């Protein structure tokens, strides 16, 4: 039996619709949902992206400089080398129907990370928009 499970009852994500909302401070840890335009801005501002998909999908194509969630222990080590617990970063998965990014964001929040954005459009919306990508064709 695992003790590090994700709660079945999670709060709905706070939606961030404009870049101005990114700077809003909060006294509690936040997981916020972002759209493509905000994800694009954060990417070009060199914000870290975490790909919640399996390694095989990451290897087929991913957002440049993102790190893959291959297993939680390895991910924690990768994050520890790149960011602090209160630094903002983006979690994404396949598309807006994929729940892996939200699940991973909740696990990361439960482990001390407090400024997480979930890009619901995921890899599909990113690559369909012809934004920078690392693809194996």
mmCIF file with all atom_site columns, C-alpha atoms in Angstrom:
data_model
loop_
_atom_site.group_PDB
_atom_site.id
_atom_site.type_symbol
_atom_site.label_atom_id
_atom_site.label_alt_id
_atom_site.label_comp_id
_atom_site.label_asym_id
_atom_site.label_entity_id
_atom_site.label_seq_id
_atom_site.pdbx_PDB_ins_code
_atom_site.Cartn_x
_atom_site.Cartn_y
_atom_site.Cartn_z
_atom_site.occupancy
_atom_site.B_iso_or_equiv
_atom_site.pdbx_formal_charge
_atom_site.auth_seq_id
_atom_site.auth_comp_id
_atom_site.auth_asym_id
_atom_site.auth_atom_id
_atom_site.pdbx_PDB_model_num
ATOM 1   C CA . UNK A 1 1   ? 0.000   0.000  0.000   1.00 0.00 ? 1   UNK A CA 1
ATOM 2   C CA . UNK A 1 2   ? 1.449   3.361  -1.028  1.00 0.00 ? 2   UNK A CA 1
ATOM 3   C CA . UNK A 1 3   ? 1.364   6.257  1.393   1.00 0.00 ? 3   UNK A CA 1
ATOM 4   C CA . UNK A 1 4   ? 2.162   8.867  -1.291  1.00 0.00 ? 4   UNK A CA 1
ATOM 5   C CA . UNK A 1 5   ? -1.139  8.651  -3.173  1.00 0.00 ? 5   UNK A CA 1
ATOM 6   C CA . UNK A 1 6   ? -2.933  11.543 -4.821  1.00 0.00 ? 6   UNK A CA 1
ATOM 7   C CA . UNK A 1 7   ? -6.160  12.660 -3.201  1.00 0.00 ? 7   UNK A CA 1
ATOM 8   C CA . UNK A 1 8   ? -9.294  11.645 -5.100  1.00 0.00 ? 8   UNK A CA 1
ATOM 9   C CA . UNK A 1 9   ? -10.921 14.910 -4.118  1.00 0.00 ? 9   UNK A CA 1
ATOM 10  C CA . UNK A 1 10  ? -8.930  17.693 -5.705  1.00 0.00 ? 10  UNK A CA 1
ATOM 11  C CA . UNK A 1 11  ? -9.820  21.309 -6.141  1.00 0.00 ? 11  UNK A CA 1
ATOM 12  C CA . UNK A 1 12  ? -10.553 22.631 -9.611  1.00 0.00 ? 12  UNK A CA 1
ATOM 13  C CA . UNK A 1 13  ? -7.536  24.366 -11.076 1.00 0.00 ? 13  UNK A CA 1
ATOM 14  C CA . UNK A 1 14  ? -7.429  28.149 -11.060 1.00 0.00 ? 14  UNK A CA 1
ATOM 15  C CA . UNK A 1 15  ? -7.443  29.326 -14.682 1.00 0.00 ? 15  UNK A CA 1
ATOM 16  C CA . UNK A 1 16  ? -4.973  32.015 -15.661 1.00 0.00 ? 16  UNK A CA 1
ATOM 17  C CA . UNK A 1 17  ? -6.236  33.846 -18.749 1.00 0.00 ? 17  UNK A CA 1
ATOM 18  C CA . UNK A 1 18  ? -3.777  36.702 -19.042 1.00 0.00 ? 18  UNK A CA 1
ATOM 19  C CA . UNK A 1 19  ? -0.086  37.280 -18.560 1.00 0.00 ? 19  UNK A CA 1
ATOM 20  C CA . UNK A 1 20  ? -0.891  39.933 -15.929 1.00 0.00 ? 20  UNK A CA 1
ATOM 21  C CA . UNK A 1 21  ? -2.308  37.229 -13.658 1.00 0.00 ? 21  UNK A CA 1
ATOM 22  C CA . UNK A 1 22  ? 1.027   35.378 -13.564 1.00 0.00 ? 22  UNK A CA 1
ATOM 23  C CA . UNK A 1 23  ? 2.498   37.812 -11.082 1.00 0.00 ? 23  UNK A CA 1
ATOM 24  C CA . UNK A 1 24  ? -0.310  37.524 -8.513  1.00 0.00 ? 24  UNK A CA 1
ATOM 25  C CA . UNK A 1 25  ? 1.140   36.484 -5.182  1.00 0.00 ? 25  UNK A CA 1
ATOM 26  C CA . UNK A 1 26  ? -0.455  33.915 -2.907  1.00 0.00 ? 26  UNK A CA 1
ATOM 27  C CA . UNK A 1 27  ? 0.235   32.819 0.619   1.00 0.00 ? 27  UNK A CA 1
ATOM 28  C CA . UNK A 1 28  ? -0.629  29.210 -0.200  1.00 0.00 ? 28  UNK A CA 1
ATOM 29  C CA . UNK A 1 29  ? 0.715   26.771 -2.809  1.00 0.00 ? 29  UNK A CA 1
ATOM 30  C CA . UNK A 1 30  ? -1.006  27.074 -6.170  1.00 0.00 ? 30  UNK A CA 1
ATOM 31  C CA . UNK A 1 31  ? -1.619  24.915 -9.186  1.00 0.00 ? 31  UNK A CA 1
ATOM 32  C CA . UNK A 1 32  ? -2.916  27.085 -12.006 1.00 0.00 ? 32  UNK A CA 1
ATOM 33  C CA . UNK A 1 33  ? -4.143  26.144 -15.456 1.00 0.00 ? 33  UNK A CA 1
ATOM 34  C CA . UNK A 1 34  ? -2.686  28.094 -18.379 1.00 0.00 ? 34  UNK A CA 1
ATOM 35  C CA . UNK A 1 35  ? -3.507  28.429 -22.067 1.00 0.00 ? 35  UNK A CA 1
ATOM 36  C CA . UNK A 1 36  ? -1.227  28.271 -25.095 1.00 0.00 ? 36  UNK A CA 1
ATOM 37  C CA . UNK A 1 37  ? -0.373  31.979 -25.207 1.00 0.00 ? 37  UNK A CA 1
ATOM 38  C CA . UNK A 1 38  ? 0.742   31.967 -21.570 1.00 0.00 ? 38  UNK A CA 1
ATOM 39  C CA . UNK A 1 39  ? 2.668   28.702 -22.049 1.00 0.00 ? 39  UNK A CA 1
ATOM 40  C CA . UNK A 1 40  ? 4.414   30.278 -25.034 1.00 0.00 ? 40  UNK A CA 1
ATOM 41  C CA . UNK A 1 41  ? 5.354   33.364 -22.988 1.00 0.00 ? 41  UNK A CA 1
ATOM 42  C CA . UNK A 1 42  ? 6.682   31.238 -20.134 1.00 0.00 ? 42  UNK A CA 1
ATOM 43  C CA . UNK A 1 43  ? 8.671   29.118 -22.600 1.00 0.00 ? 43  UNK A CA 1
ATOM 44  C CA . UNK A 1 44  ? 10.357  32.174 -24.121 1.00 0.00 ? 44  UNK A CA 1
ATOM 45  C CA . UNK A 1 45  ? 11.011  33.477 -20.578 1.00 0.00 ? 45  UNK A CA 1
ATOM 46  C CA . UNK A 1 46  ? 12.979  30.229 -19.986 1.00 0.00 ? 46  UNK A CA 1
ATOM 47  C CA . UNK A 1 47  ? 10.538  28.756 -17.472 1.00 0.00 ? 47  UNK A CA 1
ATOM 48  C CA . UNK A 1 48  ? 11.099  25.054 -16.856 1.00 0.00 ? 48  UNK A CA 1
ATOM 49  C CA . UNK A 1 49  ? 8.612   22.636 -18.471 1.00 0.00 ? 49  UNK A CA 1
ATOM 50  C CA . UNK A 1 50  ? 7.972   19.113 -17.162 1.00 0.00 ? 50  UNK A CA 1
ATOM 51  C CA . UNK A 1 51  ? 6.526   16.534 -19.554 1.00 0.00 ? 51  UNK A CA 1
ATOM 52  C CA . UNK A 1 52  ? 4.164   14.196 -17.685 1.00 0.00 ? 52  UNK A CA 1
ATOM 53  C CA . UNK A 1 53  ? 4.016   11.665 -20.517 1.00 0.00 ? 53  UNK A CA 1
ATOM 54  C CA . UNK A 1 54  ? 5.862   8.349  -20.609 1.00 0.00 ? 54  UNK A CA 1
ATOM 55  C CA . UNK A 1 55  ? 9.474   8.367  -21.800 1.00 0.00 ? 55  UNK A CA 1
ATOM 56  C CA . UNK A 1 56  ? 8.564   6.761  -25.156 1.00 0.00 ? 56  UNK A CA 1
ATOM 57  C CA . UNK A 1 57  ? 6.219   9.668  -26.033 1.00 0.00 ? 57  UNK A CA 1
ATOM 58  C CA . UNK A 1 58  ? 8.735   12.221 -24.816 1.00 0.00 ? 58  UNK A CA 1
ATOM 59  C CA . UNK A 1 59  ? 11.340  10.626 -27.072 1.00 0.00 ? 59  UNK A CA 1
ATOM 60  C CA . UNK A 1 60  ? 8.999   11.000 -30.083 1.00 0.00 ? 60  UNK A CA 1
ATOM 61  C CA . UNK A 1 61  ? 8.719   14.742 -29.490 1.00 0.00 ? 61  UNK A CA 1
ATOM 62  C CA . UNK A 1 62  ? 8.615   17.298 -26.693 1.00 0.00 ? 62  UNK A CA 1
ATOM 63  C CA . UNK A 1 63  ? 8.902   20.975 -25.802 1.00 0.00 ? 63  UNK A CA 1
ATOM 64  C CA . UNK A 1 64  ? 12.606  21.928 -25.968 1.00 0.00 ? 64  UNK A CA 1
ATOM 65  C CA . UNK A 1 65  ? 14.484  21.888 -22.650 1.00 0.00 ? 65  UNK A CA 1
ATOM 66  C CA . UNK A 1 66  ? 11.594  20.162 -20.881 1.00 0.00 ? 66  UNK A CA 1
ATOM 67  C CA . UNK A 1 67  ? 12.377  17.321 -18.522 1.00 0.00 ? 67  UNK A CA 1
ATOM 68  C CA . UNK A 1 68  ? 10.618  14.000 -18.678 1.00 0.00 ? 68  UNK A CA 1
ATOM 69  C CA . UNK A 1 69  ? 8.729   12.419 -15.830 1.00 0.00 ? 69  UNK A CA 1
ATOM 70  C CA . UNK A 1 70  ? 10.194  8.947  -16.137 1.00 0.00 ? 70  UNK A CA 1
ATOM 71  C CA . UNK A 1 71  ? 9.768   8.123  -12.460 1.00 0.00 ? 71  UNK A CA 1
ATOM 72  C CA . UNK A 1 72  ? 9.059   10.310 -9.470  1.00 0.00 ? 72  UNK A CA 1
ATOM 73  C CA . UNK A 1 73  ? 12.399  9.842  -7.698  1.00 0.00 ? 73  UNK A CA 1
ATOM 74  C CA . UNK A 1 74  ? 14.372  10.723 -10.817 1.00 0.00 ? 74  UNK A CA 1
ATOM 75  C CA . UNK A 1 75  ? 12.088  13.699 -11.442 1.00 0.00 ? 75  UNK A CA 1
ATOM 76  C CA . UNK A 1 76  ? 12.700  15.021 -7.924  1.00 0.00 ? 76  UNK A CA 1
ATOM 77  C CA . UNK A 1 77  ? 16.453  14.811 -8.508  1.00 0.00 ? 77  UNK A CA 1
ATOM 78  C CA . UNK A 1 78  ? 16.152  16.637 -11.846 1.00 0.00 ? 78  UNK A CA 1
ATOM 79  C CA . UNK A 1 79  ? 13.957  19.358 -10.330 1.00 0.00 ? 79  UNK A CA 1
ATOM 80  C CA . UNK A 1 80  ? 16.304  19.794 -7.382  1.00 0.00 ? 80  UNK A CA 1
ATOM 81  C CA . UNK A 1 81  ? 19.122  20.630 -9.801  1.00 0.00 ? 81  UNK A CA 1
ATOM 82  C CA . UNK A 1 82  ? 17.070  23.165 -11.774 1.00 0.00 ? 82  UNK A CA 1
ATOM 83  C CA . UNK A 1 83  ? 14.631  25.014 -9.490  1.00 0.00 ? 83  UNK A CA 1
ATOM 84  C CA . UNK A 1 84  ? 13.704  25.895 -5.913  1.00 0.00 ? 84  UNK A CA 1
ATOM 85  C CA . UNK A 1 85  ? 10.422  24.802 -4.306  1.00 0.00 ? 85  UNK A CA 1
ATOM 86  C CA . UNK A 1 86  ? 8.798   28.214 -4.885  1.00 0.00 ? 86  UNK A CA 1
ATOM 87  C CA . UNK A 1 87  ? 9.999   28.704 -8.497  1.00 0.00 ? 87  UNK A CA 1
ATOM 88  C CA . UNK A 1 88  ? 7.325   28.613 -11.189 1.00 0.00 ? 88  UNK A CA 1
ATOM 89  C CA . UNK A 1 89  ? 7.326   25.748 -13.683 1.00 0.00 ? 89  UNK A CA 1
ATOM 90  C CA . UNK A 1 90  ? 4.906   24.208 -16.189 1.00 0.00 ? 90  UNK A CA 1
ATOM 91  C CA . UNK A 1 91  ? 3.620   20.640 -16.321 1.00 0.00 ? 91  UNK A CA 1
ATOM 92  C CA . UNK A 1 92  ? 2.071   19.322 -19.537 1.00 0.00 ? 92  UNK A CA 1
ATOM 93  C CA . UNK A 1 93  ? 1.010   16.013 -21.057 1.00 0.00 ? 93  UNK A CA 1
ATOM 94  C CA . UNK A 1 94  ? -0.537  14.883 -24.357 1.00 0.00 ? 94  UNK A CA 1
ATOM 95  C CA . UNK A 1 95  ? -3.567  17.125 -24.784 1.00 0.00 ? 95  UNK A CA 1
ATOM 96  C CA . UNK A 1 96  ? -6.501  18.695 -22.967 1.00 0.00 ? 96  UNK A CA 1
ATOM 97  C CA . UNK A 1 97  ? -8.102  15.267 -22.371 1.00 0.00 ? 97  UNK A CA 1
ATOM 98  C CA . UNK A 1 98  ? -5.017  13.930 -20.585 1.00 0.00 ? 98  UNK A CA 1
ATOM 99  C CA . UNK A 1 99  ? -5.109  14.089 -16.792 1.00 0.00 ? 99  UNK A CA 1
ATOM 100 C CA . UNK A 1 100 ? -1.486  13.105 -16.210 1.00 0.00 ? 100 UNK A CA 1
ATOM 101 C CA . UNK A 1 101 ? -0.310  16.707 -15.926 1.00 0.00 ? 101 UNK A CA 1
ATOM 102 C CA . UNK A 1 102 ? -2.835  17.493 -13.189 1.00 0.00 ? 102 UNK A CA 1
ATOM 103 C CA . UNK A 1 103 ? -2.036  14.295 -11.294 1.00 0.00 ? 103 UNK A CA 1
ATOM 104 C CA . UNK A 1 104 ? 1.689   14.986 -11.450 1.00 0.00 ? 104 UNK A CA 1
ATOM 105 C CA . UNK A 1 105 ? 1.153   18.614 -10.406 1.00 0.00 ? 105 UNK A CA 1
ATOM 106 C CA . UNK A 1 106 ? -0.738  17.435 -7.314  1.00 0.00 ? 106 UNK A CA 1
ATOM 107 C CA . UNK A 1 107 ? 2.051   14.997 -6.374  1.00 0.00 ? 107 UNK A CA 1
ATOM 108 C CA . UNK A 1 108 ? 4.648   17.737 -6.829  1.00 0.00 ? 108 UNK A CA 1
ATOM 109 C CA . UNK A 1 109 ? 2.596   20.154 -4.725  1.00 0.00 ? 109 UNK A CA 1
ATOM 110 C CA . UNK A 1 110 ? 2.225   17.545 -1.976  1.00 0.00 ? 110 UNK A CA 1
ATOM 111 C CA . UNK A 1 111 ? 6.031   17.283 -1.993  1.00 0.00 ? 111 UNK A CA 1
ATOM 112 C CA . UNK A 1 112 ? 6.650   20.985 -1.454  1.00 0.00 ? 112 UNK A CA 1
ATOM 113 C CA . UNK A 1 113 ? 6.496   22.672 -4.866  1.00 0.00 ? 113 UNK A CA 1
ATOM 114 C CA . UNK A 1 114 ? 4.251   25.704 -4.613  1.00 0.00 ? 114 UNK A CA 1
ATOM 115 C CA . UNK A 1 115 ? 4.085   27.538 -7.947  1.00 0.00 ? 115 UNK A CA 1
ATOM 116 C CA . UNK A 1 116 ? 2.909   25.077 -10.600 1.00 0.00 ? 116 UNK A CA 1
ATOM 117 C CA . UNK A 1 117 ? 1.247   25.808 -13.931 1.00 0.00 ? 117 UNK A CA 1
ATOM 118 C CA . UNK A 1 118 ? -0.609  23.113 -15.868 1.00 0.00 ? 118 UNK A CA 1
ATOM 119 C CA . UNK A 1 119 ? -0.697  23.605 -19.630 1.00 0.00 ? 119 UNK A CA 1
ATOM 120 C CA . UNK A 1 120 ? -3.876  21.703 -20.540 1.00 0.00 ? 120 UNK A CA 1
ATOM 121 C CA . UNK A 1 121 ? -3.384  21.952 -24.319 1.00 0.00 ? 121 UNK A CA 1
ATOM 122 C CA . UNK A 1 122 ? -0.261  19.872 -23.914 1.00 0.00 ? 122 UNK A CA 1
ATOM 123 C CA . UNK A 1 123 ? 2.046   18.523 -26.550 1.00 0.00 ? 123 UNK A CA 1
ATOM 124 C CA . UNK A 1 124 ? -0.702  18.300 -29.196 1.00 0.00 ? 124 UNK A CA 1
ATOM 125 C CA . UNK A 1 125 ? -1.648  21.973 -29.042 1.00 0.00 ? 125 UNK A CA 1
ATOM 126 C CA . UNK A 1 126 ? 2.006   23.019 -28.814 1.00 0.00 ? 126 UNK A CA 1
ATOM 127 C CA . UNK A 1 127 ? 3.117   20.986 -31.835 1.00 0.00 ? 127 UNK A CA 1
ATOM 128 C CA . UNK A 1 128 ? -0.040  21.801 -33.862 1.00 0.00 ? 128 UNK A CA 1
ATOM 129 C CA . UNK A 1 129 ? 0.809   25.496 -33.360 1.00 0.00 ? 129 UNK A CA 1
ATOM 130 C CA . UNK A 1 130 ? 4.238   24.866 -34.886 1.00 0.00 ? 130 UNK A CA 1
ATOM 131 C CA . UNK A 1 131 ? 6.067   26.212 -31.853 1.00 0.00 ? 131 UNK A CA 1
ATOM 132 C CA . UNK A 1 132 ? 9.680   25.148 -31.195 1.00 0.00 ? 132 UNK A CA 1
ATOM 133 C CA . UNK A 1 133 ? 9.908   21.411 -30.600 1.00 0.00 ? 133 UNK A CA 1
ATOM 134 C CA . UNK A 1 134 ? 12.270  18.488 -30.453 1.00 0.00 ? 134 UNK A CA 1
ATOM 135 C CA . UNK A 1 135 ? 10.695  15.904 -32.760 1.00 0.00 ? 135 UNK A CA 1
ATOM 136 C CA . UNK A 1 136 ? 11.936  12.612 -34.113 1.00 0.00 ? 136 UNK A CA 1
ATOM 137 C CA . UNK A 1 137 ? 10.478  12.392 -37.594 1.00 0.00 ? 137 UNK A CA 1
#
